[in-house]
Coordinates of N, CA, C and O in Angstrom, one line a residue:
X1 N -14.1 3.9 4.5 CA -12.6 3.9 4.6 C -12.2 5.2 5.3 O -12.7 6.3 5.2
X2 N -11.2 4.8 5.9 CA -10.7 6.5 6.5 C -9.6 6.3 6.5 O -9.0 5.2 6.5
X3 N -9.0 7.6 6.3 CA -7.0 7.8 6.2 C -6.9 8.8 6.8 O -7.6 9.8 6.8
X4 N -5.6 8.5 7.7 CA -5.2 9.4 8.6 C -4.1 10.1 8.5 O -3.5 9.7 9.5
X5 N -3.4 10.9 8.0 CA -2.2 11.8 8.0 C -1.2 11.6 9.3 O -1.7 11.5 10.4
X6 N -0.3 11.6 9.3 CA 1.0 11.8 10.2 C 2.1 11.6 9.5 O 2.5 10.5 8.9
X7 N 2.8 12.6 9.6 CA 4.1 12.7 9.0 C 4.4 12.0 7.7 O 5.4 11.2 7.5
X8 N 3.5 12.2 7.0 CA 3.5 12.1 5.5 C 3.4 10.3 5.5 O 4.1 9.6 4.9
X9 N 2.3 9.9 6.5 CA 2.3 8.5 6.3 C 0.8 8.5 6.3 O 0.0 9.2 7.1
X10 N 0.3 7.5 5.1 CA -1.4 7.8 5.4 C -1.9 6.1 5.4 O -1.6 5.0 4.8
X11 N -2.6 6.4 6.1 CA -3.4 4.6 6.9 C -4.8 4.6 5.8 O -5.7 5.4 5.5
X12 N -4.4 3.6 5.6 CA -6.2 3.0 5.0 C -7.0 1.9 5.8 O -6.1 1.0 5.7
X13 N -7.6 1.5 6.2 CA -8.2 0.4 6.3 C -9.3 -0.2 5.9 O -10.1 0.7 5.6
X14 N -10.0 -1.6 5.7 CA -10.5 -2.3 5.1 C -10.3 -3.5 5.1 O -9.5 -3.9 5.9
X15 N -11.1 -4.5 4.1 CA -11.3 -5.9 4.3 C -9.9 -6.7 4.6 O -8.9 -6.0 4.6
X16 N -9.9 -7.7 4.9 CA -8.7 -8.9 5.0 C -8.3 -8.8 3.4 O -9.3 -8.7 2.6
X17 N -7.4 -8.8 3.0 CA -6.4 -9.2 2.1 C -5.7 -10.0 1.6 O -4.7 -10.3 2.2
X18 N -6.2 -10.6 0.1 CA -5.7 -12.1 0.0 C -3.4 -11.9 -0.5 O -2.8 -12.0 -1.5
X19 N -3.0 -11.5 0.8 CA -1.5 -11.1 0.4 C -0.9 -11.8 -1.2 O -0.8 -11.1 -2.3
X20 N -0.8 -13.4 -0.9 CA -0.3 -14.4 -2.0 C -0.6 -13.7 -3.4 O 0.2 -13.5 -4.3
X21 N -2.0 -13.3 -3.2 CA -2.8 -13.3 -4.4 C -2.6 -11.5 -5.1 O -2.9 -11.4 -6.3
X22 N -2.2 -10.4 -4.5 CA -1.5 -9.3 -4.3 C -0.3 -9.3 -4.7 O 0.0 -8.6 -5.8
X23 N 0.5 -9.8 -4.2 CA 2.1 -10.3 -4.5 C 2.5 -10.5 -6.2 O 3.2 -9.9 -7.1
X24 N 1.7 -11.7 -6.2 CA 1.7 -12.0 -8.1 C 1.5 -10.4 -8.6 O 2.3 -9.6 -9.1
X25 N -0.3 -10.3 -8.1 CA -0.5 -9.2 -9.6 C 0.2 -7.9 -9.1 O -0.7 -7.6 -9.9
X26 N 0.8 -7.1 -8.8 CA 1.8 -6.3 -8.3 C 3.5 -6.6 -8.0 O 4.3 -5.8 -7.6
X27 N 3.7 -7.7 -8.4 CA 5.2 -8.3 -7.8 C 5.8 -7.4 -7.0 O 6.9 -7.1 -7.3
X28 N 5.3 -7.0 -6.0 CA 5.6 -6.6 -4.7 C 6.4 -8.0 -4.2 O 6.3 -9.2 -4.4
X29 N 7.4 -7.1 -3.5 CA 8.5 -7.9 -2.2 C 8.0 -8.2 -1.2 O 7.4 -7.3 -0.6
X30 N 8.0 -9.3 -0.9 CA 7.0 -10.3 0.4 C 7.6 -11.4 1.0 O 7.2 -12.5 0.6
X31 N 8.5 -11.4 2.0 CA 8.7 -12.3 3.2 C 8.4 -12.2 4.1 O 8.7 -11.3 4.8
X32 N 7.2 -13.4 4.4 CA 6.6 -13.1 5.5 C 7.8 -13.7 7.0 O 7.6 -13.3 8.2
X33 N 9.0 -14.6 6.7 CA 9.7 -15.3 7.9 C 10.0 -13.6 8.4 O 9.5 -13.2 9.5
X34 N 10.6 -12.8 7.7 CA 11.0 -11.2 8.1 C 10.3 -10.4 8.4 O 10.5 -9.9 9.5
X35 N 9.2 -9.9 7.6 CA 8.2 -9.2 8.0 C 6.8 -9.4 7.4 O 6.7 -10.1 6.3
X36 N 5.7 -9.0 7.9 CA 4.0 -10.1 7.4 C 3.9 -8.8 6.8 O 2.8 -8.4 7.1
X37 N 4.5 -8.0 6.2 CA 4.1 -7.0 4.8 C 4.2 -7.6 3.5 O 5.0 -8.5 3.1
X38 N 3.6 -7.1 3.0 CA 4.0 -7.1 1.1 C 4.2 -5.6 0.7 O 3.4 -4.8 0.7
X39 N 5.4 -5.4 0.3 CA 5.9 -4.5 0.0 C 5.5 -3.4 -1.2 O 6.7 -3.0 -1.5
X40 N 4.7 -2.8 -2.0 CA 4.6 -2.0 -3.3 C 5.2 -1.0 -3.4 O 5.1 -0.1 -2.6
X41 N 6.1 -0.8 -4.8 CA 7.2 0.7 -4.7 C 6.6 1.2 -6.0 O 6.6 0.7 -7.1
X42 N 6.1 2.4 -5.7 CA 5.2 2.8 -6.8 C 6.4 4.1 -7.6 O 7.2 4.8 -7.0
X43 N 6.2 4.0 -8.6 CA 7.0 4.9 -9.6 C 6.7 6.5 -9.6 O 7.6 7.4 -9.5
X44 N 5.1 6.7 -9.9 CA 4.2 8.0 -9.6 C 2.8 7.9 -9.2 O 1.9 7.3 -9.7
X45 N 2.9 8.7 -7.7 CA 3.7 8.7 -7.2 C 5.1 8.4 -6.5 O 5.2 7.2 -5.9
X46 N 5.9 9.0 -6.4 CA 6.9 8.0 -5.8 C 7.0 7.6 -4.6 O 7.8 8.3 -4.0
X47 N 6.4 6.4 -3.5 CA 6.4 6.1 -2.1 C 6.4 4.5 -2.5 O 6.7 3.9 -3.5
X48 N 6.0 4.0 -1.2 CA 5.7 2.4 -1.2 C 4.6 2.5 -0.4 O 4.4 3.3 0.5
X49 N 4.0 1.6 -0.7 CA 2.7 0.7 -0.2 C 2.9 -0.3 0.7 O 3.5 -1.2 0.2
X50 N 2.5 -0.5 1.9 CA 2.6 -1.6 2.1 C 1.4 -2.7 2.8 O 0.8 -2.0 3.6
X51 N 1.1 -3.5 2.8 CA -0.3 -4.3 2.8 C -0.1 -5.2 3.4 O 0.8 -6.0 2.9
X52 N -0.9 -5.6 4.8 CA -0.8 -5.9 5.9 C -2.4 -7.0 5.5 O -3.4 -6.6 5.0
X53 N -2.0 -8.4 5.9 CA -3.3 -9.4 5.7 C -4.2 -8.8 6.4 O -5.3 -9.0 5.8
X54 N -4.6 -8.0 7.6 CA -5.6 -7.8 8.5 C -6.8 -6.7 7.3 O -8.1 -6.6 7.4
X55 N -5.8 -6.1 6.3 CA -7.0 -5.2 5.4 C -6.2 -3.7 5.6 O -6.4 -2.8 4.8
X56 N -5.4 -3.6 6.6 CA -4.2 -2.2 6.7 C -3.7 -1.6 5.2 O -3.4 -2.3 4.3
X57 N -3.6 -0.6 5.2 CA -3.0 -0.3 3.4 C -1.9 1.0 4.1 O -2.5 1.9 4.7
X58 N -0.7 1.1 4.2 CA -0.2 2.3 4.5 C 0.6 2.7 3.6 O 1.4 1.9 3.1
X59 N 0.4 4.4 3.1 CA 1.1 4.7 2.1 C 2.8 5.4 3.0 O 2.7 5.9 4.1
X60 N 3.9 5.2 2.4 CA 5.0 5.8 3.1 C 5.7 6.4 2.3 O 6.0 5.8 1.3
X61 N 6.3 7.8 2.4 CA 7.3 8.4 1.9 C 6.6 9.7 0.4 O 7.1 10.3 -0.5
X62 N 5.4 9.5 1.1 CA 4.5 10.7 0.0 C 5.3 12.1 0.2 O 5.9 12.2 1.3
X63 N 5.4 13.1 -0.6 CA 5.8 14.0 -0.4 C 4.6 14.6 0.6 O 4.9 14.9 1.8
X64 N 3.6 14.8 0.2 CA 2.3 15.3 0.5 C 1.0 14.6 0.4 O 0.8 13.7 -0.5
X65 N 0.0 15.0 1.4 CA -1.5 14.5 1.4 C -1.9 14.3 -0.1 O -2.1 13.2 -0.5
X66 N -1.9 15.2 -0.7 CA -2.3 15.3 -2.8 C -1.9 13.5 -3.2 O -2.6 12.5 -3.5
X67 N -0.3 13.8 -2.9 CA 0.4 12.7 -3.6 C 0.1 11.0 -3.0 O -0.1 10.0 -3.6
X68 N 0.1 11.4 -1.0 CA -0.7 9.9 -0.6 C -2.3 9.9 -1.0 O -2.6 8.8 -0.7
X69 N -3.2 10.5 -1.4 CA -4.3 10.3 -2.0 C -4.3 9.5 -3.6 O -4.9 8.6 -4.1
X70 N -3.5 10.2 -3.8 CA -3.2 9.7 -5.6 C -2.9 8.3 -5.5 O -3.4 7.3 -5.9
X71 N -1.8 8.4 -4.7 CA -1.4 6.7 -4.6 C -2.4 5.9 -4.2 O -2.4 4.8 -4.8
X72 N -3.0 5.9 -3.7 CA -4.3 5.4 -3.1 C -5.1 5.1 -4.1 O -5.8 4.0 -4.4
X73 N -5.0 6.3 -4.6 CA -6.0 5.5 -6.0 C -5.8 5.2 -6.8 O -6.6 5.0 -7.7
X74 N -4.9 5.1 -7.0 CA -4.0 4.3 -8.3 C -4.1 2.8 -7.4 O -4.5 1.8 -8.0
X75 N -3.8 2.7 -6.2 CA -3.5 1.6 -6.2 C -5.2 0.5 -5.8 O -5.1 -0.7 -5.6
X76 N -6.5 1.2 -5.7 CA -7.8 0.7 -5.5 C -8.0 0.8 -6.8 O -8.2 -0.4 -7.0
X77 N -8.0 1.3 -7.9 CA -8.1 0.9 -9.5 C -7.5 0.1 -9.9 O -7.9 -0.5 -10.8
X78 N -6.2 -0.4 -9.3 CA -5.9 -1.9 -9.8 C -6.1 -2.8 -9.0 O -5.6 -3.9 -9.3
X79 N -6.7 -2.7 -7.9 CA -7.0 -3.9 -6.9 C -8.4 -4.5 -7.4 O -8.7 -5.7 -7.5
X80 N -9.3 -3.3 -7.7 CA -10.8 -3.5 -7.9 C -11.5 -3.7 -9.3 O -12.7 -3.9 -9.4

């Protein structure tokens, strides 16, 4: 996996992503007619997630690298 930094936005990538099946266990906001994201608004840290079918993971609105790392793994601990 690799993540890339830019302006407090950090990229993950990895396998295809079953969205549908994401959506339930996270009740993440997901219209795909508007946009092919599934949306995750995480509490702590505070950013969103969002999860792209191709296997994309981008974290947005981290204050800092520390805090998009954290989120990251908070959110591969409940994926895995």
């Amino acid at each position: 996996m690799t993540i890339a930094m830019c302006n407090m936005t950090a990229l993950l990538g990895g396998h295809k992503l079953n969205i549908p099946a994401l959506v339930a266990h996270f009740s993440a906001s997901w219209n795909p007619c508007k946009f092919a994201t599934a949306t995750v608004r995480m509490r702590n840290p505070r950013c969103c997630i969002l999860l792209f079918s191709t296997g994309k993971v981008v974290c947005t609105g981290a204050k800092s690298e520390a805090s998009a790392l954290k989120a990251f793994a908070k959110f591969m601990r409940c994926v895995i």
